[in-house]
CSV table of C-alpha atoms in Angstrom, one decimal:
chain,number,residue,atom,x,y,z
A,376,MET,CA,31.2,-34.6,28.7
A,377,ALA,CA,29.4,-32.9,25.7
A,378,LYS,CA,25.7,-32.5,26.1
A,379,THR,CA,23.8,-34.3,23.5
A,380,GLN,CA,21.6,-31.8,21.3
A,381,ARG,CA,18.2,-33.1,20.7
A,382,THR,CA,17.1,-32.5,17.1
A,383,ILE,CA,13.6,-31.7,16.5
A,384,ARG,CA,12.3,-33.6,13.4
A,385,TYR,CA,9.4,-32.3,11.0
A,386,ASP,CA,8.4,-32.4,7.6
A,387,TRP,CA,9.6,-29.3,5.8
A,388,ASN,CA,6.9,-29.7,3.3
A,389,ASP,CA,4.5,-28.7,6.1
A,390,VAL,CA,6.2,-25.2,6.3
A,391,VAL,CA,4.6,-24.5,2.9
A,392,TYR,CA,1.1,-24.9,4.4
A,393,PHE,CA,2.2,-22.9,7.4
A,394,LEU,CA,3.2,-20.0,5.1
A,395,GLU,CA,0.1,-20.0,3.1
A,396,VAL,CA,-2.1,-19.9,6.1
A,397,ALA,CA,-0.1,-17.1,7.7
A,398,ARG,CA,-0.6,-15.0,4.4
A,399,GLN,CA,-4.3,-16.0,3.7
A,400,ARG,CA,-5.5,-16.2,7.4
A,401,SER,CA,-8.0,-18.7,6.2
A,402,LEU,CA,-7.8,-22.5,5.6
A,403,VAL,CA,-10.1,-22.3,2.8
A,404,ARG,CA,-8.3,-19.4,1.0
A,405,ALA,CA,-4.8,-21.2,1.6
A,406,ALA,CA,-6.3,-24.4,0.3
A,407,ALA,CA,-7.4,-22.6,-3.0
A,408,LYS,CA,-3.9,-21.2,-3.4
A,409,LEU,CA,-2.4,-24.6,-2.9
A,410,LYS,CA,-5.1,-26.4,-4.9
A,411,VAL,CA,-5.7,-28.9,-2.1
A,412,ASP,CA,-8.6,-29.4,0.3
A,413,HIS,CA,-8.8,-27.2,3.3
A,414,THR,CA,-8.8,-30.5,5.6
A,415,THR,CA,-5.4,-31.2,4.1
A,416,VAL,CA,-4.1,-27.8,5.0
A,417,SER,CA,-5.4,-28.2,8.5
A,418,ARG,CA,-3.9,-31.5,9.1
A,419,ARG,CA,-0.7,-30.5,7.6
A,420,VAL,CA,-0.5,-27.3,10.0
A,421,ARG,CA,-1.5,-29.5,13.0
A,422,GLU,CA,1.3,-31.8,12.1
A,423,LEU,CA,3.9,-29.1,12.1
A,424,GLU,CA,2.5,-27.8,15.4
A,425,ARG,CA,2.8,-31.3,17.0
A,426,SER,CA,6.3,-32.0,15.4
A,427,LEU,CA,7.4,-28.6,16.8
A,428,ASN,CA,5.4,-28.8,19.9
A,429,SER,CA,4.2,-25.4,19.5
A,430,THR,CA,1.1,-23.5,18.9
A,431,LEU,CA,1.7,-21.4,15.7
A,432,PHE,CA,-1.7,-19.9,15.2
A,433,LYS,CA,-4.5,-18.1,17.3
A,434,ARG,CA,-7.7,-19.4,15.8
A,435,SER,CA,-11.0,-17.4,15.9
A,436,LYS,CA,-14.1,-16.7,13.8
A,437,SER,CA,-12.2,-13.8,12.1
A,438,GLY,CA,-9.5,-16.1,10.9
A,439,PHE,CA,-5.9,-17.3,11.8
A,440,THR,CA,-3.5,-15.1,13.4
A,441,LEU,CA,0.2,-15.9,14.3
A,442,THR,CA,1.3,-16.5,17.9
A,443,GLU,CA,4.6,-14.9,18.9
A,444,ILE,CA,6.1,-18.4,18.1
A,445,GLY,CA,4.4,-18.4,14.7
A,446,MET,CA,5.9,-14.8,14.3
A,447,ARG,CA,9.4,-16.2,14.9
A,448,LEU,CA,8.8,-19.3,12.6
A,449,LEU,CA,7.5,-17.1,9.8
A,450,GLN,CA,11.0,-15.5,9.6
A,451,TYR,CA,12.8,-18.7,9.2
A,452,ALA,CA,10.0,-20.3,6.9
A,453,GLU,CA,10.2,-17.1,4.4
A,454,GLY,CA,14.1,-17.4,4.5
A,455,MET,CA,13.5,-21.0,3.3
A,456,GLU,CA,11.1,-19.8,0.7
A,457,SER,CA,13.7,-17.3,-0.5
A,458,GLN,CA,16.4,-19.8,-0.8
A,459,ALA,CA,14.1,-21.9,-2.8
A,460,ASN,CA,13.5,-19.2,-5.0
A,461,SER,CA,17.1,-18.5,-5.3
A,462,ILE,CA,17.7,-21.8,-6.9
A,463,VAL,CA,15.1,-21.2,-9.5
A,464,GLU,CA,16.8,-17.9,-10.3
A,465,ALA,CA,20.3,-19.3,-10.1
A,466,ILE,CA,19.4,-21.8,-13.0
A,467,GLY,CA,17.8,-19.0,-15.1
A,468,THR,CA,14.3,-20.0,-15.0
A,469,ASP,CA,11.8,-17.4,-16.0
A,470,THR,CA,10.6,-15.5,-12.7
A,471,THR,CA,7.3,-14.6,-14.3
A,472,ASP,CA,5.9,-17.7,-13.0
A,473,ALA,CA,6.4,-16.5,-9.4
A,474,GLY,CA,3.1,-16.7,-7.7
A,475,GLY,CA,1.3,-16.3,-4.4
A,476,ALA,CA,-0.3,-13.4,-2.6
A,477,VAL,CA,1.3,-10.1,-1.8
A,478,ARG,CA,-0.3,-7.5,0.4
A,479,ILE,CA,0.3,-3.8,-0.1
A,480,ALA,CA,-0.6,-1.2,2.5
A,481,ALA,CA,-1.0,2.3,1.3
A,482,MET,CA,-2.8,5.6,2.1
A,483,GLU,CA,-6.4,5.8,0.7
A,484,GLY,CA,-5.9,8.3,-2.2
A,485,ILE,CA,-2.9,6.7,-3.6
A,486,GLY,CA,-4.0,3.2,-3.1
A,487,SER,CA,-7.4,4.0,-4.8
A,488,PHE,CA,-6.6,6.4,-7.5
A,489,TYR,CA,-3.1,5.4,-8.5
A,490,LEU,CA,-1.9,2.0,-7.2
A,491,THR,CA,-5.1,0.1,-8.4
A,492,ARG,CA,-4.4,1.3,-12.1
A,493,CYS,CA,-0.8,0.1,-11.7
A,494,ILE,CA,-1.7,-3.2,-10.3
A,495,ALA,CA,-4.2,-3.9,-13.3
A,496,ASP,CA,-1.0,-3.6,-15.5
A,497,PHE,CA,1.2,-5.5,-13.2
A,498,ASN,CA,-1.3,-8.6,-13.2
A,499,ARG,CA,-1.1,-8.8,-17.1
A,500,ILE,CA,2.5,-9.5,-16.6
A,501,TYR,CA,2.2,-11.6,-13.5
A,502,PRO,CA,-1.1,-13.4,-13.5
A,503,SER,CA,-0.2,-15.7,-10.8
A,504,ILE,CA,0.5,-13.2,-8.2
A,505,GLN,CA,-2.4,-12.0,-6.4
A,506,ILE,CA,-2.3,-8.5,-5.0
A,507,GLU,CA,-4.1,-7.4,-1.8
A,508,LEU,CA,-4.4,-3.8,-1.3
A,509,ILE,CA,-5.0,-2.3,2.1
A,510,THR,CA,-6.1,1.2,2.3
A,511,ASP,CA,-6.2,2.0,6.1
A,512,THR,CA,-6.2,5.2,8.3
A,513,ARG,CA,-3.9,3.6,10.6
A,514,LEU,CA,-0.3,2.7,10.3
A,515,LEU,CA,0.3,-0.8,9.6
A,516,ASP,CA,3.4,-2.8,11.2
A,517,LEU,CA,5.7,-4.5,8.6
A,518,SER,CA,7.6,-6.0,11.4
A,519,ARG,CA,4.4,-7.9,12.4
A,520,ARG,CA,3.7,-8.9,8.8
A,521,GLU,CA,0.4,-6.9,8.6
A,522,ALA,CA,1.6,-6.1,5.1
A,523,ASP,CA,4.3,-7.0,3.0
A,524,ILE,CA,4.9,-3.6,1.0
A,525,PHE,CA,4.1,-0.3,2.4
A,526,VAL,CA,3.7,2.6,0.1
A,527,SER,CA,3.7,5.9,2.1
A,528,PHE,CA,4.2,9.8,1.8
A,529,PHE,CA,6.7,9.7,4.8
A,530,ARG,CA,9.6,7.5,5.8
A,531,PRO,CA,8.4,5.0,8.0
A,532,HIS,CA,10.1,3.8,11.2
A,533,GLY,CA,10.6,0.0,12.1
A,534,LYS,CA,13.1,-2.7,12.8
A,535,ARG,CA,14.8,-4.3,9.7
A,536,LEU,CA,12.9,-2.4,7.0
A,537,SER,CA,14.3,-1.6,3.7
A,538,ILE,CA,13.2,1.9,2.8
A,539,LYS,CA,13.7,3.6,-0.4
A,540,LYS,CA,12.2,7.0,-1.8
A,541,VAL,CA,10.9,6.0,-5.1
A,542,GLY,CA,9.4,9.3,-6.5
A,543,GLU,CA,7.2,12.3,-5.5
A,544,PHE,CA,3.8,13.8,-6.6
A,545,ARG,CA,2.2,17.3,-6.7
A,546,ILE,CA,-0.7,18.6,-4.9
A,547,SER,CA,-2.5,21.6,-6.3
A,548,LEU,CA,-5.8,23.4,-5.6
A,549,TYR,CA,-8.8,22.3,-7.7
A,550,ALA,CA,-12.6,23.2,-8.2
A,551,THR,CA,-15.4,22.9,-10.8
A,552,ASP,CA,-17.6,25.4,-12.7
A,553,ALA,CA,-20.4,24.2,-10.5
A,554,TYR,CA,-18.7,25.8,-7.7
A,555,PHE,CA,-18.0,29.2,-9.1
A,556,GLY,CA,-21.5,29.5,-10.5
A,557,GLY,CA,-20.2,32.0,-13.3
A,558,ARG,CA,-18.1,33.9,-11.1
A,559,SER,CA,-14.5,34.5,-12.0
A,560,PRO,CA,-12.1,32.0,-10.4
A,561,PRO,CA,-9.6,33.8,-7.9
A,562,THR,CA,-6.4,35.3,-9.0
A,563,THR,CA,-4.6,36.2,-5.7
A,564,VAL,CA,-4.2,34.5,-2.2
A,565,LYS,CA,-6.5,37.4,-1.0
A,566,ASP,CA,-9.3,36.3,-3.3
A,567,LEU,CA,-9.3,32.8,-1.9
A,568,GLU,CA,-10.1,34.0,1.6
A,569,THR,CA,-13.6,34.5,0.6
A,570,HIS,CA,-13.9,31.1,-0.7
A,571,ALA,CA,-15.2,27.6,0.8
A,572,PHE,CA,-12.6,24.9,1.3
A,573,ILE,CA,-12.6,21.0,1.7
A,574,ASP,CA,-10.1,19.4,3.8
A,575,PHE,CA,-9.2,16.5,6.2
A,576,ILE,CA,-10.5,16.5,9.8
A,577,GLU,CA,-7.7,17.5,11.9
A,578,ASP,CA,-8.3,15.3,15.0
A,579,TYR,CA,-7.9,12.2,12.5
A,580,ILE,CA,-4.9,13.4,10.6
A,581,TYR,CA,-2.3,10.6,11.9
A,582,SER,CA,0.6,11.9,9.6
A,583,LYS,CA,1.8,15.4,9.2
A,584,GLU,CA,2.3,14.7,5.5
A,585,ASN,CA,-1.6,14.8,5.0
A,586,ARG,CA,-1.8,18.5,6.1
A,587,TRP,CA,-1.1,19.7,2.6
A,588,LEU,CA,-3.6,22.4,2.4
A,589,SER,CA,-1.8,24.3,5.2
A,590,ASP,CA,1.4,24.2,3.1
A,591,VAL,CA,-0.2,27.0,0.8
A,592,LEU,CA,-3.1,28.5,2.6
A,593,ARG,CA,-4.9,28.5,6.0
A,594,PRO,CA,-8.5,29.3,4.6
A,595,PRO,CA,-11.0,31.0,7.1
A,596,HIS,CA,-13.9,29.0,5.9
A,597,THR,CA,-14.0,25.4,5.4
A,598,ILE,CA,-17.3,23.9,4.5
A,599,PHE,CA,-16.6,20.2,4.4
A,600,ARG,CA,-14.0,17.9,6.1
A,601,SER,CA,-13.5,14.2,5.9
A,602,THR,CA,-10.9,11.4,6.7
A,603,SER,CA,-11.4,10.0,3.0
A,604,LEU,CA,-9.7,11.5,0.1
A,605,VAL,CA,-12.2,9.7,-2.1
A,606,ALA,CA,-14.9,11.6,-0.4
A,607,GLN,CA,-13.3,15.1,-0.7
A,608,SER,CA,-12.6,14.5,-4.5
A,609,ILE,CA,-16.4,13.6,-4.8
A,610,ALA,CA,-17.2,16.9,-2.7
A,611,VAL,CA,-15.3,19.0,-5.0
A,612,SER,CA,-16.8,17.3,-8.2
A,613,ALA,CA,-20.2,18.1,-6.5
A,614,GLY,CA,-19.3,21.9,-6.4
A,615,GLN,CA,-19.2,22.1,-2.7
A,616,GLY,CA,-15.7,24.1,-2.7
A,617,ILE,CA,-12.0,24.3,-3.5
A,618,ALA,CA,-9.7,21.3,-2.3
A,619,MET,CA,-5.8,20.5,-2.6
A,620,LEU,CA,-5.7,17.2,-4.5
A,621,PRO,CA,-2.9,15.1,-5.7
A,622,SER,CA,-2.2,14.9,-9.5
A,623,TYR,CA,-3.3,11.2,-9.5
A,624,VAL,CA,-6.7,12.2,-8.1
A,625,ALA,CA,-7.5,15.2,-10.3
A,626,SER,CA,-5.9,13.6,-13.6
A,627,GLY,CA,-9.0,11.5,-14.4
A,628,ASN,CA,-11.8,14.2,-13.7
A,629,ALA,CA,-12.7,16.3,-16.5
A,630,GLU,CA,-15.0,18.4,-14.2
A,631,LEU,CA,-12.1,19.7,-12.4
A,632,PHE,CA,-9.8,22.6,-13.1
A,633,PRO,CA,-6.7,23.9,-11.3
A,634,VAL,CA,-7.2,27.1,-9.2
A,635,MET,CA,-4.0,29.3,-9.2
A,636,PRO,CA,-1.8,26.5,-10.1
A,637,GLU,CA,1.3,28.4,-9.0
A,638,LEU,CA,0.1,27.5,-5.5
A,639,PHE,CA,1.1,23.9,-4.9
A,640,THR,CA,3.0,21.5,-2.7
A,641,THR,CA,4.9,17.9,-3.1
A,642,ARG,CA,5.1,14.8,-1.2
A,643,ASP,CA,7.6,12.0,-1.5
A,644,ILE,CA,6.7,8.3,-2.3
A,645,TRP,CA,8.4,5.8,-0.1
A,646,LEU,CA,8.5,2.1,-0.6
A,647,SER,CA,9.4,0.0,2.3
A,648,VAL,CA,9.7,-4.0,2.8
A,649,HIS,CA,10.7,-6.0,5.5
A,650,GLU,CA,14.3,-7.2,4.9
A,651,ASP,CA,13.4,-10.9,5.3
A,652,LEU,CA,11.3,-10.6,2.1
A,653,LEU,CA,13.5,-8.5,-0.1
A,654,HIS,CA,14.5,-11.8,-2.0
A,655,VAL,CA,11.2,-13.5,-2.2
A,656,ALA,CA,10.6,-13.7,-6.0
A,657,ARG,CA,7.0,-12.3,-5.9
A,658,ILE,CA,7.8,-9.4,-3.5
A,659,LYS,CA,10.7,-8.6,-5.8
A,660,ALA,CA,8.5,-8.7,-8.8
A,661,VAL,CA,6.0,-6.2,-7.2
A,662,THR,CA,8.7,-3.7,-5.8
A,663,THR,CA,10.6,-3.8,-9.0
A,664,PHE,CA,7.5,-3.2,-11.1
A,665,LEU,CA,6.3,-0.3,-8.9
A,666,GLU,CA,9.8,1.3,-8.8
A,667,LYS,CA,9.9,1.4,-12.7
A,668,ARG,CA,6.3,2.4,-13.0
A,669,ILE,CA,6.5,5.3,-10.4
A,670,GLU,CA,9.6,6.4,-12.4
A,671,ALA,CA,8.0,6.2,-15.7
A,672,ASP,CA,5.1,8.3,-14.4
A,673,LYS,CA,7.1,11.0,-13.1
A,674,ALA,CA,5.9,13.8,-15.3
A,675,PHE,CA,2.3,12.6,-14.7
A,676,LEU,CA,2.9,12.6,-10.9
A,677,ASN,CA,4.2,16.1,-10.9
A,678,SER,CA,1.7,17.5,-13.3
A,679,VAL,CA,-1.1,20.1,-12.8
A,680,GLN,CA,-3.0,19.1,-15.7
A,681,ASN,CA,-6.0,16.7,-16.2
A,682,GLN,CA,-8.3,15.6,-18.7
A,683,ARG,CA,-10.0,18.9,-19.0
A,684,SER,CA,-6.5,20.7,-19.3
A,685,ARG,CA,-5.4,18.4,-21.9
A,686,ARG,CA,-8.6,18.8,-23.9
A,687,LYS,CA,-8.2,22.6,-23.9
A,688,ARG,CA,-4.5,22.3,-24.9
A,689,ASN,CA,-5.3,19.9,-28.0
A,690,GLY,CA,-8.6,21.7,-28.9
């Protein structure tokens, strides 16, 4: 005799509220996104948990985090959302109306100095998509939805990730007139041995791709170290020493000038997304934009020139 399968009944509209809380990790922020009262969001999430007889979130003062069951449901919920968005695309509706939050994780330097500028242009095209940029020293797990998109200098590892190399950038030596104090800049590697350098803290480098100074030189004297590329950039601008800086960091600083530009290294730019998110309209909008923007900026990302260099050339 065949066993009767019990059907769990729930209101699939409640899944919309579940998805937004999972992304915003806050009832208030989720309510603002959905344009309802936060009590409505709370009630709909509780109703979904009751219908599924499962606890979907861990609630704490820091916000809402998914339980293991919640993580499993998230995969199916995003699949439902993807299918719903596919209906819109199938009938030819303009996808620029796609809205919601997209969380991008990136290293501090490329996130602060490059991606932030790109995002400003992106939001002029997609004003209804909110970008959340995480610049963290630790590696975030896309499989656990700590971020939707990961921009990195290395090829990440993880289950069911769509990983693509989308470009590369150049890293060169830079300094300021204030550092040299009237002295002539070095012209040989031997000359560099007498100078002070700025670099990362070795103990806190979590990826070998950040060891870019050692690609061209192992200086005997390092005067300042920091885990922050922003701090290193400020230190160079203040005249503390010479540092290896990516093109996108040096490009906007007219005080910097390249030191022995023939000494440089490059790093790849990788774009990673969990496979379950590939067809979500807002995710696709962001990844497509970033791929095209990085390709369009190819010459800029591989240049040693900055504002000062361009002024001299045009002067």
